Amino acid sequence: PSYDEYHALVSLPIFQQVGDSYGLAVCYNNVGETYNALGQPRSAVEYLEGAVRVCTADLGQVDILPDAYRNLGEAYLALGEREQALFYCQQALQIAQHSGYAYMEGYAHESLAKAYAAWGDTAQPREHLRQALAVFTRLGHAPKVNVISAELRLLEENLQSAI
């Protein structure tokens, strides 16, 4: 396991024992995100659902919820479950917007672009990438601005070559 995964797995029982719901939600979310990055989306879903359970049981942990939903959307996308992917990415966006979590709003738009692209849609991915770009530009997050700009250029190039 990676250092982050190992750290989170070691931390999980400690947070459970001391009843630290914030630490528990963060660990579940981080381990789930790591499993998805490692190409193990089924394992990712298990941990991410744990993060959602903790967040919804302890409403004080809502700041983690949009990221857990977004990561669940990404995991379901990796599993080819497009409806689930869209549902969770949309939930992430709604909560992020309602709560004023601008970074999560940008990331949710980016994830929604991927989810819509999996359906073969071209308009929705473009719109969500543009919105993500606007958010990250407003926040001054240069690395994400560069990534989203490149994704938009690639999408536009692919659309042009399909015509």
Tab-separated table of C-alpha atoms in Angstrom:
chain	number	residue	atom	x	y	z
A	1	PRO	CA	0.000	0.000	0.000
A	2	SER	CA	1.016	3.627	-0.522
A	3	TYR	CA	2.100	5.712	2.440
A	4	ASP	CA	-1.220	7.590	2.470
A	5	GLU	CA	-3.210	4.372	2.242
A	6	TYR	CA	-1.146	2.744	4.980
A	7	HIS	CA	-1.467	5.808	7.204
A	8	ALA	CA	-5.221	5.935	6.707
A	9	LEU	CA	-5.681	2.190	7.287
A	10	VAL	CA	-3.650	2.356	10.496
A	11	SER	CA	-5.579	5.449	11.593
A	12	LEU	CA	-9.061	4.023	10.967
A	13	PRO	CA	-9.221	1.799	14.079
A	14	ILE	CA	-7.783	4.603	16.220
A	15	PHE	CA	-10.421	7.087	15.049
A	16	GLN	CA	-13.112	4.438	15.586
A	17	GLN	CA	-11.861	3.731	19.106
A	18	VAL	CA	-11.751	7.365	20.187
A	19	GLY	CA	-14.973	8.268	18.356
A	20	ASP	CA	-13.402	10.909	16.104
A	21	SER	CA	-15.967	11.091	13.320
A	22	TYR	CA	-14.063	13.787	11.399
A	23	GLY	CA	-10.864	11.713	11.314
A	24	LEU	CA	-12.864	8.621	10.445
A	25	ALA	CA	-14.652	10.318	7.538
A	26	VAL	CA	-11.373	11.726	6.192
A	27	CYS	CA	-9.676	8.320	6.423
A	28	TYR	CA	-12.526	6.486	4.713
A	29	ASN	CA	-12.555	9.111	1.964
A	30	ASN	CA	-8.781	9.068	1.480
A	31	VAL	CA	-8.540	5.284	1.399
A	32	GLY	CA	-11.427	5.127	-1.073
A	33	GLU	CA	-9.825	7.736	-3.306
A	34	THR	CA	-6.529	5.841	-3.149
A	35	TYR	CA	-8.149	2.525	-4.090
A	36	ASN	CA	-9.834	4.190	-7.053
A	37	ALA	CA	-6.519	5.714	-8.179
A	38	LEU	CA	-4.981	2.236	-7.928
A	39	GLY	CA	-7.644	0.840	-10.270
A	40	GLN	CA	-9.643	-0.909	-7.550
A	41	PRO	CA	-12.994	0.893	-7.715
A	42	ARG	CA	-14.982	-1.845	-5.908
A	43	SER	CA	-12.777	-1.453	-2.837
A	44	ALA	CA	-13.010	2.311	-3.281
A	45	VAL	CA	-16.807	2.198	-3.134
A	46	GLU	CA	-16.743	0.305	0.183
A	47	TYR	CA	-14.586	2.935	1.873
A	48	LEU	CA	-16.322	5.895	0.254
A	49	GLU	CA	-19.709	4.600	1.376
A	50	GLY	CA	-18.183	4.468	4.859
A	51	ALA	CA	-17.248	8.142	4.553
A	52	VAL	CA	-20.787	8.995	3.470
A	53	ARG	CA	-22.260	7.009	6.388
A	54	VAL	CA	-20.078	8.851	8.885
A	55	CYS	CA	-20.820	12.242	7.331
A	56	THR	CA	-24.573	11.723	7.245
A	57	ALA	CA	-24.645	10.298	10.789
A	58	ASP	CA	-22.640	13.271	12.115
A	59	LEU	CA	-23.909	16.341	10.302
A	60	GLY	CA	-20.904	18.268	11.601
A	61	GLN	CA	-18.816	16.493	8.962
A	62	VAL	CA	-20.638	17.869	5.926
A	63	ASP	CA	-17.461	19.506	4.615
A	64	ILE	CA	-16.174	16.042	3.668
A	65	LEU	CA	-19.446	14.879	2.122
A	66	PRO	CA	-19.121	16.559	-1.303
A	67	ASP	CA	-15.647	15.084	-1.772
A	68	ALA	CA	-16.874	11.634	-0.729
A	69	TYR	CA	-19.790	11.890	-3.174
A	70	ARG	CA	-17.479	13.095	-5.953
A	71	ASN	CA	-15.071	10.232	-5.288
A	72	LEU	CA	-17.998	7.788	-5.273
A	73	GLY	CA	-19.037	9.176	-8.643
A	74	GLU	CA	-15.527	8.656	-9.985
A	75	ALA	CA	-15.436	5.090	-8.600
A	76	TYR	CA	-18.802	4.229	-10.136
A	77	LEU	CA	-17.613	5.722	-13.409
A	78	ALA	CA	-14.595	3.403	-13.278
A	79	LEU	CA	-17.017	0.507	-12.734
A	80	GLY	CA	-19.019	1.566	-15.792
A	81	GLU	CA	-22.069	2.428	-13.694
A	82	ARG	CA	-22.829	5.733	-15.387
A	83	GLU	CA	-26.156	6.481	-13.699
A	84	GLN	CA	-24.606	6.070	-10.256
A	85	ALA	CA	-21.632	8.171	-11.350
A	86	LEU	CA	-23.874	11.018	-12.491
A	87	PHE	CA	-26.008	10.822	-9.362
A	88	TYR	CA	-23.086	11.096	-6.950
A	89	CYS	CA	-21.273	13.782	-8.952
A	90	GLN	CA	-24.493	15.825	-9.052
A	91	GLN	CA	-24.901	15.389	-5.302
A	92	ALA	CA	-21.336	16.595	-4.791
A	93	LEU	CA	-21.977	19.683	-6.886
A	94	GLN	CA	-25.248	20.538	-5.144
A	95	ILE	CA	-23.748	20.247	-1.672
A	96	ALA	CA	-20.599	22.142	-2.637
A	97	GLN	CA	-22.633	24.987	-4.135
A	98	HIS	CA	-25.063	25.089	-1.212
A	99	SER	CA	-22.242	25.054	1.326
A	100	GLY	CA	-19.994	27.498	-0.506
A	101	TYR	CA	-17.099	25.032	-0.945
A	102	ALA	CA	-15.675	26.570	-4.097
A	103	TYR	CA	-12.809	24.102	-4.541
A	104	MET	CA	-15.201	21.171	-4.280
A	105	GLU	CA	-17.551	22.904	-6.703
A	106	GLY	CA	-14.740	23.047	-9.260
A	107	TYR	CA	-13.790	19.429	-8.706
A	108	ALA	CA	-17.453	18.350	-8.910
A	109	HIS	CA	-17.828	20.137	-12.257
A	110	GLU	CA	-14.730	18.339	-13.513
A	111	SER	CA	-16.089	14.961	-12.380
A	112	LEU	CA	-19.481	15.696	-13.935
A	113	ALA	CA	-17.739	16.441	-17.229
A	114	LYS	CA	-16.182	12.968	-17.123
A	115	ALA	CA	-19.485	11.340	-16.196
A	116	TYR	CA	-21.399	13.027	-19.023
A	117	ALA	CA	-18.619	12.219	-21.473
A	118	ALA	CA	-19.068	8.540	-20.577
A	119	TRP	CA	-22.637	8.852	-21.898
A	120	GLY	CA	-21.280	10.167	-25.184
A	121	ASP	CA	-22.570	13.666	-24.442
A	122	THR	CA	-20.433	16.529	-25.742
A	123	ALA	CA	-22.336	19.647	-24.638
A	124	GLN	CA	-22.491	18.828	-20.916
A	125	PRO	CA	-18.790	17.971	-20.552
A	126	ARG	CA	-17.837	21.221	-22.261
A	127	GLU	CA	-20.167	23.249	-20.024
A	128	HIS	CA	-18.954	21.593	-16.819
A	129	LEU	CA	-15.310	22.015	-17.796
A	130	ARG	CA	-15.950	25.699	-18.507
A	131	GLN	CA	-17.577	26.092	-15.115
A	132	ALA	CA	-14.700	24.261	-13.419
A	133	LEU	CA	-12.255	26.516	-15.236
A	134	ALA	CA	-14.133	29.605	-14.035
A	135	VAL	CA	-14.078	28.378	-10.432
A	136	PHE	CA	-10.390	27.485	-10.412
A	137	THR	CA	-9.485	30.730	-12.201
A	138	ARG	CA	-11.418	32.749	-9.602
A	139	LEU	CA	-9.617	30.845	-6.837
A	140	GLY	CA	-6.204	31.363	-8.442
A	141	HIS	CA	-5.539	27.612	-8.561
A	142	ALA	CA	-3.051	27.693	-11.467
A	143	PRO	CA	-2.353	23.923	-11.650
A	144	LYS	CA	-6.071	23.085	-12.023
A	145	VAL	CA	-6.552	25.976	-14.467
A	146	ASN	CA	-3.830	24.422	-16.619
A	147	VAL	CA	-5.299	20.918	-16.387
A	148	ILE	CA	-8.877	22.025	-17.107
A	149	SER	CA	-7.706	24.256	-19.971
A	150	ALA	CA	-5.899	21.278	-21.508
A	151	GLU	CA	-8.978	19.073	-21.057
A	152	LEU	CA	-11.133	21.704	-22.777
A	153	ARG	CA	-8.686	22.021	-25.668
A	154	LEU	CA	-8.622	18.239	-26.090
A	155	LEU	CA	-12.411	18.069	-26.030
A	156	GLU	CA	-12.663	20.831	-28.651
A	157	GLU	CA	-10.036	19.128	-30.852
A	158	ASN	CA	-11.888	15.817	-30.632
A	159	LEU	CA	-15.150	17.527	-31.546
A	160	GLN	CA	-13.536	19.239	-34.526
A	161	SER	CA	-11.991	16.012	-35.806
A	162	ALA	CA	-15.369	14.257	-35.525
A	163	ILE	CA	-17.005	16.799	-37.811
